[in-house]
PDB file of C-alpha atoms and ligand atoms in Angstrom:
ATOM      1  CA  MET A  28     -11.599  19.459   1.198  1.00 70.00           C
ATOM      2  CA  ARG A  29      -9.170  17.755   3.722  1.00 76.00           C
ATOM      3  CA  LYS A  30      -8.659  18.218   7.616  1.00 70.00           C
ATOM      4  CA  PHE A  31      -6.255  17.658   8.759  1.00 87.00           C
ATOM      5  CA  GLU A  32      -6.496  18.015  12.511  1.00 92.00           C
ATOM      6  CA  ASP A  33      -5.306  14.533  14.996  1.00 95.00           C
ATOM      7  CA  SER A  34      -8.292  15.501  17.798  1.00 94.00           C
ATOM      8  CA  TYR A  35      -8.384  12.313  20.860  1.00 95.00           C
ATOM      9  CA  ARG A  36     -11.304  11.219  19.226  1.00 95.00           C
ATOM     10  CA  HIS A  37      -9.190  10.496  15.911  1.00 95.00           C
ATOM     11  CA  LYS A  38      -6.715   8.956  18.264  1.00 96.00           C
ATOM     12  CA  GLY A  39      -9.659   6.835  20.406  1.00 96.00           C
ATOM     13  CA  LEU A  40     -10.737   5.694  16.767  1.00 96.00           C
ATOM     14  CA  ARG A  41      -7.645   4.574  15.529  1.00 97.00           C
ATOM     15  CA  LYS A  42      -6.876   2.526  18.524  1.00 97.00           C
ATOM     16  CA  LYS A  43     -10.557   1.031  18.655  1.00 97.00           C
ATOM     17  CA  LEU A  44      -9.319  -0.107  14.311  1.00 98.00           C
ATOM     18  CA  VAL A  45      -6.330  -1.579  15.824  1.00 98.00           C
ATOM     19  CA  GLU A  46      -8.237  -3.888  18.272  1.00 98.00           C
ATOM     20  CA  VAL A  47     -10.165  -4.577  15.239  1.00 98.00           C
ATOM     21  CA  LEU A  48      -7.671  -5.369  13.259  1.00 98.00           C
ATOM     22  CA  ARG A  49      -6.020  -8.273  16.016  1.00 98.00           C
ATOM     23  CA  GLN A  50      -9.522  -9.622  16.022  1.00 98.00           C
ATOM     24  CA  LYS A  51      -9.092 -10.275  12.719  1.00 98.00           C
ATOM     25  CA  GLY A  52      -5.281 -11.579  13.197  1.00 97.00           C
ATOM     26  CA  ILE A  53      -3.086  -9.368  12.476  1.00 98.00           C
ATOM     27  CA  THR A  54      -0.298  -9.896  14.912  1.00 98.00           C
ATOM     28  CA  ASP A  55       2.520  -7.669  13.514  1.00 98.00           C
ATOM     29  CA  GLU A  56       3.104  -5.587  16.072  1.00 98.00           C
ATOM     30  CA  ARG A  57       5.121  -2.812  14.270  1.00 98.00           C
ATOM     31  CA  VAL A  58       2.471  -3.192  11.713  1.00 98.00           C
ATOM     32  CA  LEU A  59      -0.239  -2.430  14.260  1.00 98.00           C
ATOM     33  CA  GLU A  60       1.660   0.521  15.324  1.00 98.00           C
ATOM     34  CA  ALA A  61       2.507   1.880  11.806  1.00 98.00           C
ATOM     35  CA  ILE A  62      -1.111   2.122  11.609  1.00 98.00           C
ATOM     36  CA  THR A  63      -2.341   3.380  15.482  1.00 98.00           C
ATOM     37  CA  ASN A  64      -0.042   6.267  14.109  1.00 97.00           C
ATOM     38  CA  ILE A  65      -0.988   7.592  11.190  1.00 98.00           C
ATOM     39  CA  PRO A  66      -4.149   9.646  10.628  1.00 97.00           C
ATOM     40  CA  ARG A  67      -6.098   7.630   8.143  1.00 97.00           C
ATOM     41  CA  HIS A  68      -8.908  10.888   7.628  1.00 96.00           C
ATOM     42  CA  PHE A  69      -6.576  12.549   6.630  1.00 96.00           C
ATOM     43  CA  PHE A  70      -6.299  10.710   3.662  1.00 95.00           C
ATOM     44  CA  LEU A  71      -9.723  10.811   2.961  1.00 93.00           C
ATOM     45  CA  ASP A  72     -12.170  13.583   1.656  1.00 89.00           C
ATOM     46  CA  SER A  73     -13.696  15.285   5.193  1.00 88.00           C
ATOM     47  CA  ALA A  74     -16.996  13.687   4.317  1.00 88.00           C
ATOM     48  CA  PHE A  75     -16.132  10.467   5.376  1.00 89.00           C
ATOM     49  CA  ASP A  76     -14.600  11.483   8.870  1.00 86.00           C
ATOM     50  CA  GLU A  77     -16.911  10.362  10.576  1.00 82.00           C
ATOM     51  CA  VAL A  78     -16.280   6.562   9.099  1.00 92.00           C
ATOM     52  CA  ALA A  79     -12.397   7.048   8.515  1.00 94.00           C
ATOM     53  CA  TYR A  80     -12.264   4.675  11.726  1.00 97.00           C
ATOM     54  CA  GLU A  81     -13.579   1.787   9.762  1.00 96.00           C
ATOM     55  CA  ASP A  82     -12.338  -1.073   8.582  1.00 97.00           C
ATOM     56  CA  ARG A  83     -13.889  -0.379   5.212  1.00 95.00           C
ATOM     57  CA  ALA A  84     -12.485   0.952   1.369  1.00 94.00           C
ATOM     58  CA  PHE A  85     -13.149   4.449   0.364  1.00 92.00           C
ATOM     59  CA  PRO A  86     -13.230   5.626  -2.981  1.00 90.00           C
ATOM     60  CA  ILE A  87     -10.461   8.526  -3.681  1.00 89.00           C
ATOM     61  CA  ALA A  88     -10.466  10.402  -6.594  1.00 87.00           C
ATOM     62  CA  GLN A  89     -10.396   8.737 -10.344  1.00 87.00           C
ATOM     63  CA  GLN A  90     -12.714   5.982  -9.515  1.00 87.00           C
ATOM     64  CA  GLN A  91     -10.096   4.890  -7.356  1.00 90.00           C
ATOM     65  CA  THR A  92     -10.191   3.653  -3.517  1.00 91.00           C
ATOM     66  CA  ILE A  93      -7.973   3.279  -0.210  1.00 93.00           C
ATOM     67  CA  SER A  94      -8.095   0.039   0.907  1.00 94.00           C
ATOM     68  CA  GLN A  95      -9.090  -1.371   3.635  1.00 96.00           C
ATOM     69  CA  PRO A  96      -7.430  -1.160   6.907  1.00 98.00           C
ATOM     70  CA  TYR A  97      -7.270  -4.694   7.224  1.00 98.00           C
ATOM     71  CA  THR A  98      -5.695  -6.019   3.526  1.00 98.00           C
ATOM     72  CA  VAL A  99      -3.419  -2.957   4.136  1.00 98.00           C
ATOM     73  CA  ALA A 100      -2.190  -4.659   7.432  1.00 98.00           C
ATOM     74  CA  TYR A 101      -2.663  -7.749   6.087  1.00 98.00           C
ATOM     75  CA  GLN A 102      -0.324  -6.765   2.924  1.00 98.00           C
ATOM     76  CA  SER A 103       2.242  -4.535   4.833  1.00 98.00           C
ATOM     77  CA  GLN A 104       2.672  -7.886   7.533  1.00 98.00           C
ATOM     78  CA  LEU A 105       2.924 -10.317   4.954  1.00 98.00           C
ATOM     79  CA  LEU A 106       5.526  -8.384   3.549  1.00 98.00           C
ATOM     80  CA  LEU A 107       7.899  -8.705   6.323  1.00 98.00           C
ATOM     81  CA  VAL A 108       9.475  -5.195   6.603  1.00 98.00           C
ATOM     82  CA  LYS A 109      12.880  -4.911   7.713  1.00 97.00           C
ATOM     83  CA  PRO A 110      14.260  -0.950   8.682  1.00 97.00           C
ATOM     84  CA  TYR A 111      16.050   0.250   5.067  1.00 98.00           C
ATOM     85  CA  GLU A 112      14.739  -2.203   3.319  1.00 98.00           C
ATOM     86  CA  LYS A 113      14.208  -1.089  -0.921  1.00 98.00           C
ATOM     87  CA  ILE A 114      10.426  -1.423  -1.930  1.00 98.00           C
ATOM     88  CA  LEU A 115       8.427  -0.709  -4.869  1.00 99.00           C
ATOM     89  CA  GLU A 116       4.597   0.010  -4.345  1.00 98.00           C
ATOM     90  CA  VAL A 117       2.617  -0.592  -7.098  1.00 98.00           C
ATOM     91  CA  GLY A 118      -0.634   1.810  -7.153  1.00 97.00           C
ATOM     92  CA  THR A 119      -0.005   4.640  -4.423  1.00 98.00           C
ATOM     93  CA  GLY A 120      -3.702   5.419  -4.230  1.00 96.00           C
ATOM     94  CA  SER A 121      -4.306   7.536  -1.345  1.00 96.00           C
ATOM     95  CA  ALA A 122      -0.217   6.895  -0.626  1.00 98.00           C
ATOM     96  CA  TYR A 123      -1.870   5.815   2.462  1.00 98.00           C
ATOM     97  CA  GLN A 124      -0.104   2.245   2.247  1.00 98.00           C
ATOM     98  CA  ALA A 125       3.356   3.994   1.554  1.00 98.00           C
ATOM     99  CA  SER A 126       2.949   5.883   4.846  1.00 98.00           C
ATOM    100  CA  VAL A 127       2.622   2.964   6.533  1.00 98.00           C
ATOM    101  CA  LEU A 128       5.387   0.718   4.832  1.00 98.00           C
ATOM    102  CA  ALA A 129       7.212   4.297   5.630  1.00 98.00           C
ATOM    103  CA  GLU A 130       6.940   4.293   9.147  1.00 98.00           C
ATOM    104  CA  LEU A 131       7.958   0.724   9.005  1.00 98.00           C
ATOM    105  CA  GLY A 132      11.349   2.254   8.546  1.00 98.00           C
ATOM    106  CA  ALA A 133      11.572   1.180   4.069  1.00 98.00           C
ATOM    107  CA  GLN A 134      12.762   3.586   1.289  1.00 98.00           C
ATOM    108  CA  VAL A 135       9.795   3.066  -0.860  1.00 98.00           C
ATOM    109  CA  TYR A 136       9.148   3.368  -3.927  1.00 98.00           C
ATOM    110  CA  THR A 137       5.779   3.724  -4.965  1.00 98.00           C
ATOM    111  CA  ILE A 138       4.304   4.192  -8.726  1.00 98.00           C
ATOM    112  CA  GLU A 139       0.416   5.348  -9.720  1.00 98.00           C
ATOM    113  CA  ARG A 140      -0.795   5.634 -13.333  1.00 97.00           C
ATOM    114  CA  GLN A 141      -3.048   7.932 -13.069  1.00 96.00           C
ATOM    115  CA  LYS A 142      -1.763  11.949 -13.309  1.00 97.00           C
ATOM    116  CA  LYS A 143      -4.752  13.610 -11.097  1.00 96.00           C
ATOM    117  CA  LEU A 144      -3.904  10.818  -8.169  1.00 96.00           C
ATOM    118  CA  PHE A 145       0.437  11.467  -8.239  1.00 97.00           C
ATOM    119  CA  ASP A 146      -0.247  15.441  -8.237  1.00 97.00           C
ATOM    120  CA  ASN A 147      -2.825  15.286  -5.378  1.00 96.00           C
ATOM    121  CA  ASN A 148       0.218  13.174  -3.620  1.00 96.00           C
ATOM    122  CA  LYS A 149       2.417  16.793  -4.805  1.00 95.00           C
ATOM    123  CA  GLN A 150      -0.019  18.683  -2.660  1.00 94.00           C
ATOM    124  CA  PHE A 151      -0.745  16.460   0.625  1.00 96.00           C
ATOM    125  CA  SER A 152       1.570  18.727   3.160  1.00 95.00           C
ATOM    126  CA  PHE A 153       1.532  15.493   5.902  1.00 96.00           C
ATOM    127  CA  LEU A 154       3.796  13.493   3.231  1.00 97.00           C
ATOM    128  CA  LYS A 155       6.546  15.543   3.449  1.00 97.00           C
ATOM    129  CA  LYS A 156       7.260  14.139   6.542  1.00 96.00           C
ATOM    130  CA  TYR A 157       8.047  11.165   5.065  1.00 98.00           C
ATOM    131  CA  SER A 158      10.880  11.992   3.776  1.00 98.00           C
ATOM    132  CA  ASN A 159      11.486   7.876   2.761  1.00 98.00           C
ATOM    133  CA  ILE A 160       9.021   8.036   0.271  1.00 98.00           C
ATOM    134  CA  LYS A 161       9.756   8.919  -3.932  1.00 98.00           C
ATOM    135  CA  PHE A 162       6.705   9.624  -5.779  1.00 98.00           C
ATOM    136  CA  PHE A 163       6.427   8.133 -10.018  1.00 98.00           C
ATOM    137  CA  TYR A 164       4.190   8.343 -12.299  1.00 98.00           C
ATOM    138  CA  GLY A 165       4.005   5.735 -14.307  1.00 98.00           C
ATOM    139  CA  ASP A 166       3.243   2.069 -15.338  1.00 98.00           C
ATOM    140  CA  GLY A 167       3.811   0.112 -12.978  1.00 98.00           C
ATOM    141  CA  TYR A 168       3.790  -3.264 -15.144  1.00 98.00           C
ATOM    142  CA  GLU A 169       7.366  -2.020 -16.065  1.00 98.00           C
ATOM    143  CA  GLY A 170       8.376  -1.639 -12.554  1.00 98.00           C
ATOM    144  CA  LEU A 171      11.329   0.882 -11.722  1.00 98.00           C
ATOM    145  CA  PRO A 172      14.425  -0.483 -14.236  1.00 98.00           C
ATOM    146  CA  THR A 173      16.276   2.745 -13.031  1.00 97.00           C
ATOM    147  CA  TYR A 174      15.839   1.697  -9.555  1.00 98.00           C
ATOM    148  CA  ALA A 175      16.248  -1.975  -9.413  1.00 98.00           C
ATOM    149  CA  PRO A 176      16.784  -4.151  -8.001  1.00 98.00           C
ATOM    150  CA  PHE A 177      14.044  -3.812  -4.620  1.00 99.00           C
ATOM    151  CA  ASP A 178      14.079  -6.171  -1.759  1.00 98.00           C
ATOM    152  CA  LYS A 179      10.103  -5.815  -2.093  1.00 98.00           C
ATOM    153  CA  VAL A 180       7.385  -5.826  -4.055  1.00 99.00           C
ATOM    154  CA  LEU A 181       4.128  -4.766  -3.478  1.00 98.00           C
ATOM    155  CA  VAL A 182       1.130  -4.141  -5.741  1.00 98.00           C
ATOM    156  CA  THR A 183      -1.783  -2.501  -4.304  1.00 98.00           C
ATOM    157  CA  ALA A 184      -3.940  -3.632  -7.338  1.00 97.00           C
ATOM    158  CA  ALA A 185      -5.464  -6.720  -9.085  1.00 98.00           C
ATOM    159  CA  ALA A 186      -2.705  -8.238 -10.974  1.00 98.00           C
ATOM    160  CA  PRO A 187      -4.280 -10.569 -13.824  1.00 97.00           C
ATOM    161  CA  PHE A 188      -1.265 -12.208 -14.029  1.00 98.00           C
ATOM    162  CA  ILE A 189       2.121 -11.911 -12.301  1.00 98.00           C
ATOM    163  CA  PRO A 190       4.044  -9.405 -13.787  1.00 98.00           C
ATOM    164  CA  GLU A 191       7.582 -10.201 -15.305  1.00 97.00           C
ATOM    165  CA  LYS A 192       9.347  -7.380 -15.237  1.00 98.00           C
ATOM    166  CA  LEU A 193       8.343  -7.091 -11.346  1.00 98.00           C
ATOM    167  CA  ARG A 194       9.386 -10.763 -10.470  1.00 98.00           C
ATOM    168  CA  GLY A 195      12.645  -9.420 -12.733  1.00 98.00           C
ATOM    169  CA  GLN A 196      13.478  -6.593 -10.580  1.00 98.00           C
ATOM    170  CA  LEU A 197      13.637  -8.447  -7.514  1.00 98.00           C
ATOM    171  CA  LYS A 198      16.975  -9.331  -5.575  1.00 98.00           C
ATOM    172  CA  ILE A 199      18.184 -12.269  -5.029  1.00 98.00           C
ATOM    173  CA  GLY A 200      15.840 -13.451  -1.820  1.00 98.00           C
ATOM    174  CA  GLY A 201      13.201 -10.618  -2.148  1.00 98.00           C
ATOM    175  CA  GLN A 202      10.142 -11.110  -1.740  1.00 98.00           C
ATOM    176  CA  MET A 203       7.037  -9.776  -3.623  1.00 98.00           C
ATOM    177  CA  VAL A 204       3.144  -9.819  -2.230  1.00 99.00           C
ATOM    178  CA  ILE A 205       0.654  -9.607  -5.183  1.00 98.00           C
ATOM    179  CA  PRO A 206      -3.151  -9.968  -5.389  1.00 98.00           C
ATOM    180  CA  VAL A 207      -3.053 -12.310  -8.627  1.00 98.00           C
ATOM    181  CA  GLY A 208      -7.193 -12.860 -10.333  1.00 97.00           C
ATOM    182  CA  GLU A 209      -8.608 -12.349 -13.733  1.00 92.00           C
ATOM    183  CA  GLY A 210     -12.567 -12.494 -11.837  1.00 91.00           C
ATOM    184  CA  LYS A 211     -13.849 -10.046  -9.203  1.00 93.00           C
ATOM    185  CA  VAL A 212     -11.392 -12.134  -6.619  1.00 97.00           C
ATOM    186  CA  GLN A 213      -7.958 -12.454  -6.737  1.00 98.00           C
ATOM    187  CA  ARG A 214      -5.757 -14.826  -4.793  1.00 98.00           C
ATOM    188  CA  MET A 215      -3.065 -13.294  -2.521  1.00 98.00           C
ATOM    189  CA  LEU A 216       0.296 -14.349  -3.340  1.00 98.00           C
ATOM    190  CA  ARG A 217       4.562 -14.095  -1.824  1.00 98.00           C
ATOM    191  CA  ILE A 218       6.434 -14.594  -4.363  1.00 98.00           C
ATOM    192  CA  THR A 219      10.442 -15.142  -3.355  1.00 98.00           C
ATOM    193  CA  ARG A 220      12.793 -15.032  -5.579  1.00 98.00           C
ATOM    194  CA  LYS A 221      15.202 -18.127  -4.254  1.00 98.00           C
ATOM    195  CA  THR A 222      18.014 -17.753  -7.543  1.00 98.00           C
ATOM    196  CA  ALA A 223      18.560 -15.763 -10.773  1.00 97.00           C
ATOM    197  CA  ASP A 224      15.806 -17.509 -12.547  1.00 96.00           C
ATOM    198  CA  LYS A 225      13.713 -19.921  -9.229  1.00 98.00           C
ATOM    199  CA  PHE A 226      10.653 -18.504  -7.305  1.00 98.00           C
ATOM    200  CA  GLU A 227       8.674 -19.651  -4.918  1.00 98.00           C
ATOM    201  CA  GLU A 228       4.947 -19.124  -4.558  1.00 98.00           C
ATOM    202  CA  GLU A 229       3.318 -19.113  -1.455  1.00 98.00           C
ATOM    203  CA  GLU A 230      -0.850 -18.521  -1.624  1.00 98.00           C
ATOM    204  CA  PHE A 231      -2.718 -16.886   1.313  1.00 98.00           C
ATOM    205  CA  GLU A 232      -6.489 -15.645   1.519  1.00 97.00           C
ATOM    206  CA  ASN A 233      -9.190 -13.767  -0.993  1.00 98.00           C
ATOM    207  CA  PHE A 234      -9.287 -10.257  -1.276  1.00 97.00           C
ATOM    208  CA  SER A 235     -11.094  -7.727  -3.717  1.00 96.00           C
ATOM    209  CA  PHE A 236      -8.904  -4.942  -5.814  1.00 96.00           C
ATOM    210  CA  VAL A 237      -9.583  -2.446  -8.469  1.00 95.00           C
ATOM    211  CA  PRO A 238      -7.528  -3.744 -11.534  1.00 96.00           C
ATOM    212  CA  MET A 239      -4.208  -2.940 -12.333  1.00 97.00           C
ATOM    213  CA  LEU A 240      -4.681  -1.176 -15.865  1.00 96.00           C
ATOM    214  CA  GLY A 241      -1.466  -1.101 -18.657  1.00 93.00           C
ATOM    215  CA  GLY A 242      -0.414   1.597 -19.408  1.00 87.00           C
ATOM    216  CA  LYS A 243      -0.503   5.837 -18.204  1.00 86.00           C
ATOM    217  CA  ASN A 244      -3.189   8.158 -17.650  1.00 87.00           C
ATOM    218  CA  ASN A 245      -3.849  11.797 -17.670  1.00 83.00           C
TER     219      ASN A 245
HETATM  220  N1  SAH B 545      -2.071   1.736  -1.831  1.00 76.61           N
HETATM  221  C1  SAH B 545      -3.294   2.683  -1.943  1.00 76.61           C
HETATM  222  C2  SAH B 545      -4.581   1.440  -2.972  1.00 76.61           C
HETATM  223  C3  SAH B 545      -4.698   2.054  -4.119  1.00 76.61           C
HETATM  224  S1  SAH B 545      -6.259   1.794  -5.311  1.00 76.61           S
HETATM  225  C4  SAH B 545      -3.203   2.978  -0.920  1.00 76.61           C
HETATM  226  O1  SAH B 545      -3.004   2.974  -0.273  1.00 76.61           O
HETATM  227  O2  SAH B 545      -4.256   4.201  -0.950  1.00 76.61           O
HETATM  228  C5  SAH B 545      -5.043   0.525  -6.677  1.00 76.61           C
HETATM  229  C6  SAH B 545      -4.413   1.901  -7.105  1.00 76.61           C
HETATM  230  O3  SAH B 545      -3.628   1.467  -8.080  1.00 76.61           O
HETATM  231  C7  SAH B 545      -5.016   3.369  -8.038  1.00 76.61           C
HETATM  232  O4  SAH B 545      -5.095   4.178  -7.286  1.00 76.61           O
HETATM  233  C8  SAH B 545      -4.776   2.894  -9.535  1.00 76.61           C
HETATM  234  O5  SAH B 545      -5.338   3.927  -9.787  1.00 76.61           O
HETATM  235  C9  SAH B 545      -2.977   1.944  -9.954  1.00 76.61           C
HETATM  236  N2  SAH B 545      -3.124   1.535 -10.786  1.00 76.61           N
HETATM  237  C10 SAH B 545      -3.656   0.596 -10.923  1.00 76.61           C
HETATM  238  N3  SAH B 545      -2.771   0.145 -12.050  1.00 76.61           N
HETATM  239  C11 SAH B 545      -1.366   0.460 -12.273  1.00 76.61           C
HETATM  240  C12 SAH B 545      -0.081   0.256 -13.198  1.00 76.61           C
HETATM  241  N4  SAH B 545       0.191  -0.450 -14.034  1.00 76.61           N
HETATM  242  N5  SAH B 545       0.788   1.054 -12.088  1.00 76.61           N
HETATM  243  C13 SAH B 545       0.390   1.938 -11.638  1.00 76.61           C
HETATM  244  N6  SAH B 545      -0.454   1.643 -10.393  1.00 76.61           N
HETATM  245  C14 SAH B 545      -2.068   1.568 -10.779  1.00 76.61           C
END
């Protein structure tokens, strides 16, 4: 069961969370404002209501997780989102990260390989306020060729390598933020498409994501 009541207490906890994120080095005011605006506890089972604003990842359905707020803020900041940009997100999960991108004014295309998680989001009434999010059920390794090219691509699962098709769906000048690594720890990368076949790579901190798996799951 989930609860959809946003009390003063929840709002207060959210402000404290934002202060924690500032202390950890998040500086993008628009990202911090998005996190201030979104009731993260709506995205979790009400069993987690008391802890929803701790800077931690939590389990959602299908052995998946809602990313830690710091991770969401970090990836959102690296993506340098501008209003109206077309963004592909791989790994919808709870749709919390997609909501942050929507609050930043992007046109969000988000894809999830787990049918149950995709279906849950269709039932999740809070998301109706974001007419700028489109939900897809499919394999993120394929991207969304019909809607490509994208200004930005954000991968929120651990990729063993940089998926070729996702790189190919970036506009020239477009950027992808993706955690890459085969073990427990991944390195956050930002890839910029300089020309049709020239890509620049920047390396950032280490993180630990659930794996990006191939194919779809019923
Ligand atoms: N962005 C999410 C984080 C979810 S964790 C949030 O804000 O809650 C990563 C998600 O990626 C999981 O839901 C997992 O099922 C999904 N995933 C893993 N491999 C995928 C793939 N190849 N295509 C699409 N989604 C994938």
